[in-house]
Amino acid sequence: MTIWTALGRQLRCPRGPVGRTVGTLMRVANARPNALAVAALDLRPADEVLELGCGPGHAVAMMAEQVRHGTVHGIDPSATMLAQARARNRRAVRGGRIRLYRAKIEQLPFANASMDKILAVNVAYFWHEPALALSEIRRVLRPAGILSIYVTDASAMRRWPFADAETHRLFDCAELSRALRHGDFRHETVTITKVQITRRIAGLVATVTIKPGGLPDR
Ligand SMILES: C[S@@+](CC[C@H](N)C(=O)[O-])C[C@H]1O[C@@H](n2cnc3c(N)ncnc32)[C@H](O)[C@@H]1O
């Protein structure tokens, strides 16, 4: 295994001392993508919010500052990331304003139509069955709910040796649009915006707004 494959695997599921270092780096590297994707959620004080792949808990902290009366839920399959997210958000976790769960997107531990907003930053690369992941997201989103996804554009990811096909599925605008517009979200409003993270790194923020009223069309 090369060092790049090892890094790709750590990004997919950080573990151990290396995973803790990766988590610390994520806080810096993902600050702008998180800020852009959270802004697209249009958070309200009483929202029930879910972050998929919450990693070290940077975005759940940011969202809990805006969601004063609702709850921010975060899931991640990595015990190392959940420990960092708990440590980062100790007081809000103790007060029940942030709840963290060891879980994967493919099987969300939440009831149908239980979330107003869902965030997914830098995690869609690891959805080996995007249709299943999107179907779970659709199931737990309420009518008029919003999903915000950030991915770094494939044009930048292709230059990064850790983002190879063994661990990462890459998205450009067309691929992300296809995944969102042809599955469970085909009747919803999908917007994809290209954003500049640095001069050489472009990202995509996709938002899906569920129609008000009615139960998920399944
Ligand atoms: C690159 S990190 C991004 C973390 C965080 N969203 C951020 O922006 O800093 C990817 C995270 O997704 C998690 N992850 C990987 N596969 C997942 C899955 N199937 N369901 C939910 N989370 C997953 C990993 O454990 C890791 O914490």
CSV table of C-alpha atoms and ligand atoms in Angstrom, one decimal:
chain,number,residue,atom,x,y,z
A,1,MET,CA,0.0,0.0,0.0
A,2,THR,CA,1.4,3.5,-0.9
A,3,ILE,CA,1.3,6.4,1.5
A,4,TRP,CA,-1.3,8.0,-0.7
A,5,THR,CA,-3.6,5.1,-0.5
A,6,ALA,CA,-3.1,5.0,3.3
A,7,LEU,CA,-4.0,8.7,3.4
A,8,GLY,CA,-7.1,8.2,1.2
A,9,ARG,CA,-8.3,5.4,3.6
A,10,GLN,CA,-7.7,7.7,6.6
A,11,LEU,CA,-9.9,10.4,5.0
A,12,ARG,CA,-12.6,7.8,4.4
A,13,CYS,CA,-12.5,6.5,7.9
A,14,PRO,CA,-9.9,8.2,10.2
A,15,ARG,CA,-8.5,5.9,12.9
A,16,GLY,CA,-5.8,5.9,15.6
A,17,PRO,CA,-3.1,8.5,16.1
A,18,VAL,CA,-2.8,9.2,12.3
A,19,GLY,CA,-6.6,9.6,12.2
A,20,ARG,CA,-6.4,12.2,15.0
A,21,THR,CA,-3.9,14.2,13.0
A,22,VAL,CA,-6.0,14.0,9.9
A,23,GLY,CA,-9.0,15.2,12.0
A,24,THR,CA,-7.0,18.2,13.1
A,25,LEU,CA,-6.0,19.0,9.5
A,26,MET,CA,-9.6,18.7,8.4
A,27,ARG,CA,-10.6,21.5,10.7
A,28,VAL,CA,-8.3,23.9,8.8
A,29,ALA,CA,-8.7,22.5,5.2
A,30,ASN,CA,-12.5,22.2,5.4
A,31,ALA,CA,-13.3,25.5,7.1
A,32,ARG,CA,-14.3,27.4,3.9
A,33,PRO,CA,-16.3,24.5,2.4
A,34,ASN,CA,-18.1,24.1,5.7
A,35,ALA,CA,-18.9,27.8,5.9
A,36,LEU,CA,-20.2,27.9,2.3
A,37,ALA,CA,-22.3,24.7,2.7
A,38,VAL,CA,-23.8,25.7,6.1
A,39,ALA,CA,-24.7,29.2,4.7
A,40,ALA,CA,-26.7,27.4,1.9
A,41,LEU,CA,-28.9,25.7,4.6
A,42,ASP,CA,-30.5,28.9,5.7
A,43,LEU,CA,-30.6,27.7,9.3
A,44,ARG,CA,-33.5,28.7,11.6
A,45,PRO,CA,-33.2,28.7,15.4
A,46,ALA,CA,-35.7,25.8,15.9
A,47,ASP,CA,-34.4,23.6,13.1
A,48,GLU,CA,-33.6,19.9,13.5
A,49,VAL,CA,-30.3,19.5,11.7
A,50,LEU,CA,-28.2,16.5,10.6
A,51,GLU,CA,-24.6,16.4,9.5
A,52,LEU,CA,-23.5,13.3,7.6
A,53,GLY,CA,-19.9,12.4,8.2
A,54,CYS,CA,-19.4,15.1,10.8
A,55,GLY,CA,-15.7,14.3,11.2
A,56,PRO,CA,-14.0,16.3,14.0
A,57,GLY,CA,-17.2,18.3,14.7
A,58,HIS,CA,-16.3,21.7,13.2
A,59,ALA,CA,-19.6,22.2,11.3
A,60,VAL,CA,-21.8,20.9,14.1
A,61,ALA,CA,-20.3,23.5,16.4
A,62,MET,CA,-20.9,26.2,13.8
A,63,MET,CA,-24.5,25.1,13.3
A,64,ALA,CA,-25.3,24.8,17.0
A,65,GLU,CA,-24.5,28.5,17.3
A,66,GLN,CA,-27.3,29.3,15.0
A,67,VAL,CA,-29.7,26.6,16.0
A,68,ARG,CA,-30.5,27.8,19.6
A,69,HIS,CA,-33.7,25.9,20.1
A,70,GLY,CA,-33.4,22.9,17.9
A,71,THR,CA,-30.9,20.0,17.9
A,72,VAL,CA,-27.9,19.4,15.7
A,73,HIS,CA,-27.3,15.7,15.1
A,74,GLY,CA,-24.0,14.4,13.7
A,75,ILE,CA,-23.2,10.9,12.4
A,76,ASP,CA,-19.9,9.3,11.5
A,77,PRO,CA,-18.7,5.7,11.3
A,78,SER,CA,-15.2,6.7,12.8
A,79,ALA,CA,-14.9,6.3,16.6
A,80,THR,CA,-11.8,8.5,16.3
A,81,MET,CA,-13.8,11.4,14.7
A,82,LEU,CA,-16.6,11.0,17.1
A,83,ALA,CA,-14.2,11.3,20.1
A,84,GLN,CA,-12.8,14.6,18.5
A,85,ALA,CA,-16.3,15.9,17.8
A,86,ARG,CA,-17.4,15.2,21.4
A,87,ALA,CA,-14.3,16.8,22.8
A,88,ARG,CA,-14.7,19.9,20.6
A,89,ASN,CA,-18.4,20.3,21.6
A,90,ARG,CA,-18.4,19.0,25.2
A,91,ARG,CA,-20.8,21.6,26.6
A,92,ALA,CA,-23.4,21.4,23.8
A,93,VAL,CA,-23.3,17.6,23.9
A,94,ARG,CA,-23.8,17.6,27.6
A,95,GLY,CA,-26.7,20.0,27.2
A,96,GLY,CA,-28.3,17.9,24.5
A,97,ARG,CA,-28.1,20.6,21.8
A,98,ILE,CA,-25.6,18.4,19.8
A,99,ARG,CA,-26.1,14.6,19.5
A,100,LEU,CA,-23.5,12.4,17.9
A,101,TYR,CA,-24.0,8.9,16.7
A,102,ARG,CA,-21.8,6.2,15.3
A,103,ALA,CA,-23.6,5.4,12.0
A,104,LYS,CA,-23.3,5.4,8.2
A,105,ILE,CA,-25.3,7.3,5.8
A,106,GLU,CA,-26.5,4.1,4.2
A,107,GLN,CA,-28.6,3.3,7.3
A,108,LEU,CA,-29.6,6.5,9.2
A,109,PRO,CA,-30.8,6.0,12.8
A,110,PHE,CA,-33.6,8.6,12.3
A,111,ALA,CA,-37.3,8.4,11.7
A,112,ASN,CA,-38.9,9.4,8.3
A,113,ALA,CA,-39.3,13.2,7.9
A,114,SER,CA,-37.5,14.0,11.1
A,115,MET,CA,-34.9,16.6,9.8
A,116,ASP,CA,-35.3,20.2,8.5
A,117,LYS,CA,-31.8,20.5,7.2
A,118,ILE,CA,-29.0,18.0,6.2
A,119,LEU,CA,-25.4,18.9,5.6
A,120,ALA,CA,-22.8,16.7,3.8
A,121,VAL,CA,-19.3,18.3,3.4
A,122,ASN,CA,-16.5,16.3,1.7
A,123,VAL,CA,-18.3,12.9,2.3
A,124,ALA,CA,-20.0,12.1,-1.0
A,125,TYR,CA,-16.7,10.7,-2.4
A,126,PHE,CA,-17.2,7.8,0.0
A,127,TRP,CA,-20.8,6.9,-1.0
A,128,HIS,CA,-20.2,3.7,-2.9
A,129,GLU,CA,-23.9,3.5,-3.6
A,130,PRO,CA,-25.0,7.2,-4.1
A,131,ALA,CA,-28.6,6.1,-4.9
A,132,LEU,CA,-28.9,4.4,-1.5
A,133,ALA,CA,-27.3,7.3,0.4
A,134,LEU,CA,-29.6,9.8,-1.4
A,135,SER,CA,-32.7,7.7,-0.7
A,136,GLU,CA,-31.9,7.6,3.0
A,137,ILE,CA,-31.4,11.4,3.0
A,138,ARG,CA,-34.7,11.8,1.2
A,139,ARG,CA,-36.4,9.6,3.7
A,140,VAL,CA,-35.4,11.6,6.8
A,141,LEU,CA,-35.9,15.1,5.2
A,142,ARG,CA,-39.1,16.9,6.1
A,143,PRO,CA,-41.3,18.7,3.5
A,144,ALA,CA,-39.6,22.0,2.7
A,145,GLY,CA,-36.4,20.7,4.1
A,146,ILE,CA,-33.0,21.5,2.6
A,147,LEU,CA,-30.0,19.3,1.8
A,148,SER,CA,-26.6,21.0,1.2
A,149,ILE,CA,-23.7,19.0,-0.2
A,150,TYR,CA,-20.2,20.2,-0.8
A,151,VAL,CA,-17.6,18.4,-2.9
A,152,THR,CA,-14.3,19.6,-4.3
A,153,ASP,CA,-14.6,19.5,-8.1
A,154,ALA,CA,-13.1,16.5,-9.9
A,155,SER,CA,-10.7,18.9,-11.8
A,156,ALA,CA,-8.9,19.6,-8.5
A,157,MET,CA,-9.3,16.1,-7.0
A,158,ARG,CA,-7.7,14.4,-10.0
A,159,ARG,CA,-4.4,16.2,-9.1
A,160,TRP,CA,-4.4,14.7,-5.6
A,161,PRO,CA,-2.8,11.3,-5.4
A,162,PHE,CA,-4.7,10.3,-2.3
A,163,ALA,CA,-8.1,10.7,-4.1
A,164,ASP,CA,-7.8,7.5,-6.2
A,165,ALA,CA,-10.6,5.2,-7.3
A,166,GLU,CA,-10.0,2.7,-4.5
A,167,THR,CA,-11.3,5.2,-1.9
A,168,HIS,CA,-12.8,8.2,-3.7
A,169,ARG,CA,-15.7,8.7,-6.2
A,170,LEU,CA,-15.1,12.0,-7.9
A,171,PHE,CA,-17.8,14.5,-8.9
A,172,ASP,CA,-17.8,17.2,-11.5
A,173,CYS,CA,-20.9,19.4,-12.0
A,174,ALA,CA,-22.5,17.0,-14.5
A,175,GLU,CA,-21.9,13.9,-12.4
A,176,LEU,CA,-23.3,15.6,-9.2
A,177,SER,CA,-26.3,16.8,-11.2
A,178,ARG,CA,-27.0,13.3,-12.6
A,179,ALA,CA,-26.8,11.8,-9.1
A,180,LEU,CA,-29.2,14.3,-7.6
A,181,ARG,CA,-31.6,14.8,-10.5
A,182,HIS,CA,-32.2,11.2,-11.5
A,183,GLY,CA,-32.9,9.6,-8.1
A,184,ASP,CA,-35.2,10.3,-5.2
A,185,PHE,CA,-34.8,14.0,-5.7
A,186,ARG,CA,-35.9,14.1,-9.3
A,187,HIS,CA,-39.1,16.1,-8.4
A,188,GLU,CA,-37.3,18.6,-6.2
A,189,THR,CA,-35.4,21.9,-6.8
A,190,VAL,CA,-31.7,21.2,-7.3
A,191,THR,CA,-29.2,24.0,-7.6
A,192,ILE,CA,-25.4,23.5,-8.1
A,193,THR,CA,-23.0,26.5,-7.6
A,194,LYS,CA,-19.4,26.4,-8.4
A,195,VAL,CA,-17.3,28.0,-5.6
A,196,GLN,CA,-13.6,28.9,-5.4
A,197,ILE,CA,-11.9,27.5,-2.4
A,198,THR,CA,-8.4,28.7,-3.3
A,199,ARG,CA,-7.1,30.1,-6.6
A,200,ARG,CA,-6.5,26.6,-7.9
A,201,ILE,CA,-9.2,24.6,-6.1
A,202,ALA,CA,-12.9,24.8,-7.2
A,203,GLY,CA,-15.7,23.2,-5.3
A,204,LEU,CA,-19.4,22.6,-5.9
A,205,VAL,CA,-22.2,23.4,-3.4
A,206,ALA,CA,-25.4,21.6,-4.3
A,207,THR,CA,-28.6,22.4,-2.6
A,208,VAL,CA,-31.8,20.4,-2.8
A,209,THR,CA,-35.1,22.0,-1.5
A,210,ILE,CA,-37.9,19.6,-0.9
A,211,LYS,CA,-41.4,20.7,-1.9
A,212,PRO,CA,-43.6,21.8,1.0
A,213,GLY,CA,-46.4,19.4,2.0
A,214,GLY,CA,-46.8,15.7,1.4
A,215,LEU,CA,-44.8,12.7,2.5
A,216,PRO,CA,-41.7,11.5,0.6
A,217,ASP,CA,-42.7,10.1,-2.8
A,218,ARG,CA,-41.3,6.6,-2.5
B,1,LIG,C1,-13.0,14.0,4.6
B,1,LIG,S1,-13.9,13.8,6.1
B,1,LIG,C2,-14.9,15.2,6.2
B,1,LIG,C3,-15.4,15.5,7.6
B,1,LIG,C4,-16.2,16.8,7.8
B,1,LIG,N1,-17.5,16.7,7.1
B,1,LIG,C5,-15.5,18.0,7.5
B,1,LIG,O1,-15.9,18.7,6.6
B,1,LIG,O2,-14.5,18.3,8.1
B,1,LIG,C6,-15.0,12.5,5.7
B,1,LIG,C7,-15.8,12.0,6.9
B,1,LIG,O3,-16.9,11.1,6.4
B,1,LIG,C8,-17.0,10.0,7.2
B,1,LIG,N2,-17.6,8.9,6.4
B,1,LIG,C9,-17.0,8.1,5.5
B,1,LIG,N3,-17.9,7.2,5.0
B,1,LIG,C10,-19.1,7.5,5.5
B,1,LIG,C11,-20.4,7.0,5.4
B,1,LIG,N4,-20.7,6.0,4.6
B,1,LIG,N5,-21.4,7.6,6.1
B,1,LIG,C12,-21.2,8.6,6.9
B,1,LIG,N6,-19.9,9.2,7.1
B,1,LIG,C13,-18.9,8.6,6.4
B,1,LIG,C14,-15.5,9.7,7.6
B,1,LIG,O4,-15.4,8.9,8.8
B,1,LIG,C15,-15.0,11.1,7.8
B,1,LIG,O5,-15.1,11.6,9.1
